[in-house]
């Protein structure tokens, strides 16, 4: 069975500092990995995905994620956080079976 | 291009009643997914429809059901509502079985409150 873990309920970072939101996964076979962001009272928006190829994936709004097969991780990163990045972030995995499984979410707070 | 649209935005029901939520996918998308986002519980997979058929179902009781119409829009029905059904119900669409690795496109959700 596939699963996704986001070990941090909340991440706090000062504006201008780098941010990392952690994600680990468990799937059989090759994983398709995704990050989504949810702003208050809104649906989820796609940020980026890893399918194959380069382990560093670049996405929307300056975010990037690094796929690490040996550690089964797919951490979301941004070199310089903005207050407007404050939101709920979800990591998701699909093992090719068409059902996407989401992590519990990590709330990011960026302080001015 | 219009995104995924969901209706109603908000719905208030009492215990035992039935709720119907609707979703229109992005044009050209044949797959529709339903997720439940209850407070503090993340997204729980409910149902997946593709080409008019139910393809997969999450760990929810049978009173959660739905269907997909020929135009690929979808309905989610929740019968015999319980207080714990109060949640944001999110619909997402994708290009279906022809594109396994595609991301999901989400609607804004329907917030169901059961009193």
Short mmCIF file of C-alpha atoms in Angstrom, two decimals:
data_model
loop_
_atom_site.label_atom_id
_atom_site.label_comp_id
_atom_site.label_asym_id
_atom_site.label_seq_id
_atom_site.Cartn_x
_atom_site.Cartn_y
_atom_site.Cartn_z
CA UNK A 1 0.00 0.00 0.00
CA UNK A 2 1.20 3.48 -0.77
CA UNK A 3 1.48 6.13 1.91
CA UNK A 4 2.82 9.61 2.45
CA UNK A 5 4.15 11.12 5.65
CA UNK A 6 4.63 14.78 6.43
CA UNK A 7 6.35 14.68 9.82
CA UNK A 8 5.79 18.35 10.68
CA UNK A 9 2.35 19.76 11.41
CA UNK A 10 3.74 23.26 11.19
CA UNK A 11 6.86 25.01 9.94
CA UNK A 12 7.77 28.53 10.99
CA UNK A 13 10.27 30.59 9.05
CA UNK A 14 11.22 34.25 8.82
CA UNK A 15 10.69 36.09 5.56
CA UNK A 16 13.78 35.96 3.39
CA UNK A 17 15.06 32.76 4.98
CA UNK A 18 15.11 29.43 3.15
CA UNK A 19 12.29 27.03 3.87
CA UNK A 20 11.96 23.26 3.76
CA UNK A 21 8.78 21.23 4.12
CA UNK A 22 9.47 17.54 4.55
CA UNK A 23 7.83 14.57 2.91
CA UNK A 24 8.58 10.86 2.88
CA UNK A 25 6.72 8.21 0.96
CA UNK A 26 6.21 4.49 0.67
CA UNK A 27 5.13 2.93 -2.60
CA UNK A 28 5.78 -0.20 -4.57
CA UNK A 29 7.28 0.54 -7.93
CA UNK A 30 8.24 3.92 -9.27
CA UNK A 31 6.58 6.81 -7.50
CA UNK A 32 5.00 9.82 -9.05
CA UNK A 33 5.32 12.60 -6.49
CA UNK A 34 3.51 15.90 -6.21
CA UNK A 35 3.29 19.00 -4.08
CA UNK A 36 0.13 21.05 -3.75
CA UNK A 37 -0.66 24.23 -1.83
CA UNK A 38 -3.95 25.22 -0.25
CA UNK A 39 -4.79 28.77 0.77
CA UNK A 40 -7.58 29.37 3.33
CA UNK A 41 -11.03 28.30 2.13
CA UNK A 42 -9.70 27.38 -1.29
CA UNK A 43 -9.07 24.20 -3.24
CA UNK A 44 -5.61 22.76 -3.77
CA UNK A 45 -3.26 24.18 -6.37
CA UNK A 46 -0.57 22.14 -8.09
CA UNK A 47 3.00 23.29 -7.41
CA UNK A 48 5.30 20.71 -8.96
CA UNK A 49 5.78 17.04 -9.72
CA UNK A 50 8.48 14.42 -10.10
CA UNK A 51 7.94 11.69 -12.64
CA UNK A 52 11.42 10.74 -13.77
CA UNK A 53 14.74 12.33 -14.63
CA UNK A 54 16.51 15.08 -12.74
CA UNK A 55 16.12 14.72 -8.98
CA UNK A 56 15.68 18.46 -8.52
CA UNK A 57 12.32 19.63 -9.78
CA UNK A 58 11.38 23.26 -10.17
CA UNK A 59 7.81 24.44 -9.88
CA UNK A 60 5.54 27.42 -9.45
CA UNK A 61 6.22 30.50 -7.30
CA UNK A 62 9.93 29.74 -6.94
CA UNK A 63 9.43 26.41 -5.20
CA UNK A 64 11.54 23.35 -5.91
CA UNK A 65 11.68 19.83 -4.56
CA UNK A 66 14.39 17.23 -4.33
CA UNK A 67 13.67 13.59 -4.96
CA UNK A 68 15.85 11.21 -2.95
CA UNK A 69 15.22 7.59 -3.82
CA UNK A 70 17.44 6.07 -1.13
CA UNK A 71 15.75 8.08 1.61
CA UNK A 72 12.31 7.88 -0.06
CA UNK A 73 11.91 11.60 0.43
CA UNK A 74 10.60 14.47 -1.63
CA UNK A 75 11.19 17.65 0.38
CA UNK A 76 9.79 20.97 -0.78
CA UNK A 77 12.19 23.92 -0.70
CA UNK A 78 12.39 27.60 -1.45
CA UNK A 79 15.56 29.70 -1.18
CA UNK A 80 13.82 32.81 0.19
CA UNK A 81 10.40 32.65 1.85
CA UNK A 82 7.70 35.26 1.39
CA UNK A 83 4.88 36.11 3.79
CA UNK A 84 2.49 35.22 0.96
CA UNK A 85 3.86 31.66 0.99
CA UNK A 86 2.00 31.07 4.26
CA UNK A 87 -0.44 28.27 3.49
CA UNK A 88 -1.11 24.57 3.90
CA UNK A 89 1.16 22.33 1.84
CA UNK A 90 0.37 18.78 0.82
CA UNK A 91 2.70 16.13 -0.50
CA UNK A 92 1.07 13.43 -2.64
CA UNK A 93 2.09 10.18 -4.25
CA UNK A 94 0.72 8.05 -7.04
CA UNK A 95 2.23 4.67 -7.87
CA UNK A 96 0.59 4.61 -11.27
CA UNK A 97 -2.66 3.15 -10.00
CA UNK A 98 -4.59 6.35 -10.60
CA UNK A 99 -5.33 6.91 -6.95
CA UNK A 100 -3.39 9.83 -5.53
CA UNK A 101 -2.71 9.66 -1.82
CA UNK A 102 -2.10 12.84 0.12
CA UNK A 103 -0.11 13.48 3.26
CA UNK A 104 -1.74 15.10 6.26
CA UNK A 105 -0.44 18.52 5.29
CA UNK A 106 2.06 20.94 6.79
CA UNK A 107 1.08 24.45 7.71
CA UNK A 108 3.74 26.99 6.77
CA UNK A 109 3.93 30.30 8.63
CA UNK A 110 6.24 32.95 7.25
CA UNK A 111 6.82 35.87 9.61
CA UNK A 112 7.61 39.34 8.32
CA UNK B 1 -10.36 27.82 -19.97
CA UNK B 2 -12.75 27.22 -17.10
CA UNK B 3 -11.41 25.32 -14.12
CA UNK B 4 -13.12 22.69 -12.04
CA UNK B 5 -16.38 24.06 -10.70
CA UNK B 6 -18.24 22.79 -7.67
CA UNK B 7 -21.68 23.56 -6.30
CA UNK B 8 -23.00 24.48 -3.87
CA UNK B 9 -20.25 26.40 -2.13
CA UNK B 10 -21.86 25.88 1.24
CA UNK B 11 -24.54 23.46 2.35
CA UNK B 12 -26.17 23.11 5.75
CA UNK B 13 -28.10 19.95 6.58
CA UNK B 14 -29.37 18.18 9.66
CA UNK B 15 -28.57 14.68 10.78
CA UNK B 16 -30.33 12.02 8.77
CA UNK B 17 -30.84 14.17 5.69
CA UNK B 18 -29.23 13.66 2.31
CA UNK B 19 -26.72 15.93 0.60
CA UNK B 20 -25.89 16.16 -3.10
CA UNK B 21 -22.73 17.86 -4.29
CA UNK B 22 -21.90 18.56 -7.91
CA UNK B 23 -18.70 18.90 -9.89
CA UNK B 24 -17.87 19.89 -13.45
CA UNK B 25 -14.39 18.93 -14.58
CA UNK B 26 -12.11 20.87 -16.88
CA UNK B 27 -13.06 20.46 -20.51
CA UNK B 28 -11.32 17.41 -21.94
CA UNK B 29 -10.79 15.74 -18.58
CA UNK B 30 -12.53 12.41 -18.19
CA UNK B 31 -11.51 11.52 -14.63
CA UNK B 32 -13.18 12.98 -11.57
CA UNK B 33 -12.00 12.39 -8.02
CA UNK B 34 -13.75 13.20 -4.78
CA UNK B 35 -11.89 13.87 -1.53
CA UNK B 36 -13.11 14.67 1.96
CA UNK B 37 -11.14 17.20 3.97
CA UNK B 38 -12.33 17.13 7.53
CA UNK B 39 -10.77 19.43 10.09
CA UNK B 40 -7.34 18.15 11.07
CA UNK B 41 -7.59 14.99 8.98
CA UNK B 42 -6.02 15.97 5.69
CA UNK B 43 -7.49 14.74 2.42
CA UNK B 44 -9.21 11.39 2.44
CA UNK B 45 -9.85 9.74 -0.91
CA UNK B 46 -13.53 9.03 -1.50
CA UNK B 47 -14.23 8.06 -5.10
CA UNK B 48 -12.73 8.05 -8.57
CA UNK B 49 -14.78 8.07 -11.76
CA UNK B 50 -13.50 7.75 -15.28
CA UNK B 51 -15.40 7.44 -18.52
CA UNK B 52 -18.67 7.21 -16.62
CA UNK B 53 -17.69 4.35 -14.34
CA UNK B 54 -16.59 4.09 -10.74
CA UNK B 55 -12.95 2.96 -10.86
CA UNK B 56 -11.90 3.09 -7.24
CA UNK B 57 -13.37 3.76 -3.85
CA UNK B 58 -11.87 4.85 -0.57
CA UNK B 59 -12.62 3.48 2.88
CA UNK B 60 -16.01 5.11 3.32
CA UNK B 61 -19.41 3.55 4.10
CA UNK B 62 -21.91 2.83 1.29
CA UNK B 63 -23.98 5.87 2.18
CA UNK B 64 -21.32 7.80 0.29
CA UNK B 65 -22.07 7.28 -3.38
CA UNK B 66 -21.95 9.09 -6.64
CA UNK B 67 -22.03 8.93 -10.35
CA UNK B 68 -20.48 10.41 -13.45
CA UNK B 69 -22.60 11.66 -16.31
CA UNK B 70 -21.94 11.36 -20.06
CA UNK B 71 -20.55 14.91 -20.08
CA UNK B 72 -18.08 13.79 -17.35
CA UNK B 73 -19.62 15.94 -14.64
CA UNK B 74 -20.18 14.16 -11.36
CA UNK B 75 -22.40 14.04 -8.32
CA UNK B 76 -21.51 12.98 -4.81
CA UNK B 77 -24.41 11.85 -2.65
CA UNK B 78 -24.21 11.42 1.08
CA UNK B 79 -27.20 9.70 2.66
CA UNK B 80 -28.23 9.53 6.31
CA UNK B 81 -25.94 12.40 7.23
CA UNK B 82 -23.97 12.20 10.44
CA UNK B 83 -22.31 15.01 12.36
CA UNK B 84 -18.85 13.74 11.41
CA UNK B 85 -19.68 14.18 7.73
CA UNK B 86 -19.15 17.90 8.21
CA UNK B 87 -16.17 18.68 6.00
CA UNK B 88 -14.92 20.37 2.88
CA UNK B 89 -15.57 18.10 -0.10
CA UNK B 90 -13.11 18.62 -2.89
CA UNK B 91 -13.53 17.52 -6.46
CA UNK B 92 -10.57 17.17 -8.80
CA UNK B 93 -10.21 16.25 -12.42
CA UNK B 94 -7.46 14.90 -14.61
CA UNK B 95 -6.98 13.67 -18.13
CA UNK B 96 -7.89 10.16 -17.14
CA UNK B 97 -6.33 6.85 -17.82
CA UNK B 98 -4.44 8.04 -20.85
CA UNK B 99 -2.23 10.23 -18.67
CA UNK B 100 -1.21 8.39 -15.51
CA UNK B 101 1.28 10.92 -14.33
CA UNK B 102 -0.84 14.00 -14.57
CA UNK B 103 -1.53 16.33 -11.73
CA UNK B 104 -4.98 16.85 -10.32
CA UNK B 105 -6.89 20.07 -10.84
CA UNK B 106 -9.06 20.94 -7.87
CA UNK B 107 -12.23 22.90 -7.49
CA UNK B 108 -12.80 25.32 -4.63
CA UNK B 109 -14.78 22.75 -2.68
CA UNK B 110 -18.21 22.42 -1.14
CA UNK B 111 -18.39 22.93 2.59
CA UNK B 112 -20.98 20.67 4.16
CA UNK B 113 -22.13 21.39 7.68
CA UNK B 114 -24.30 18.82 9.45
CA UNK B 115 -26.22 20.09 12.48
#
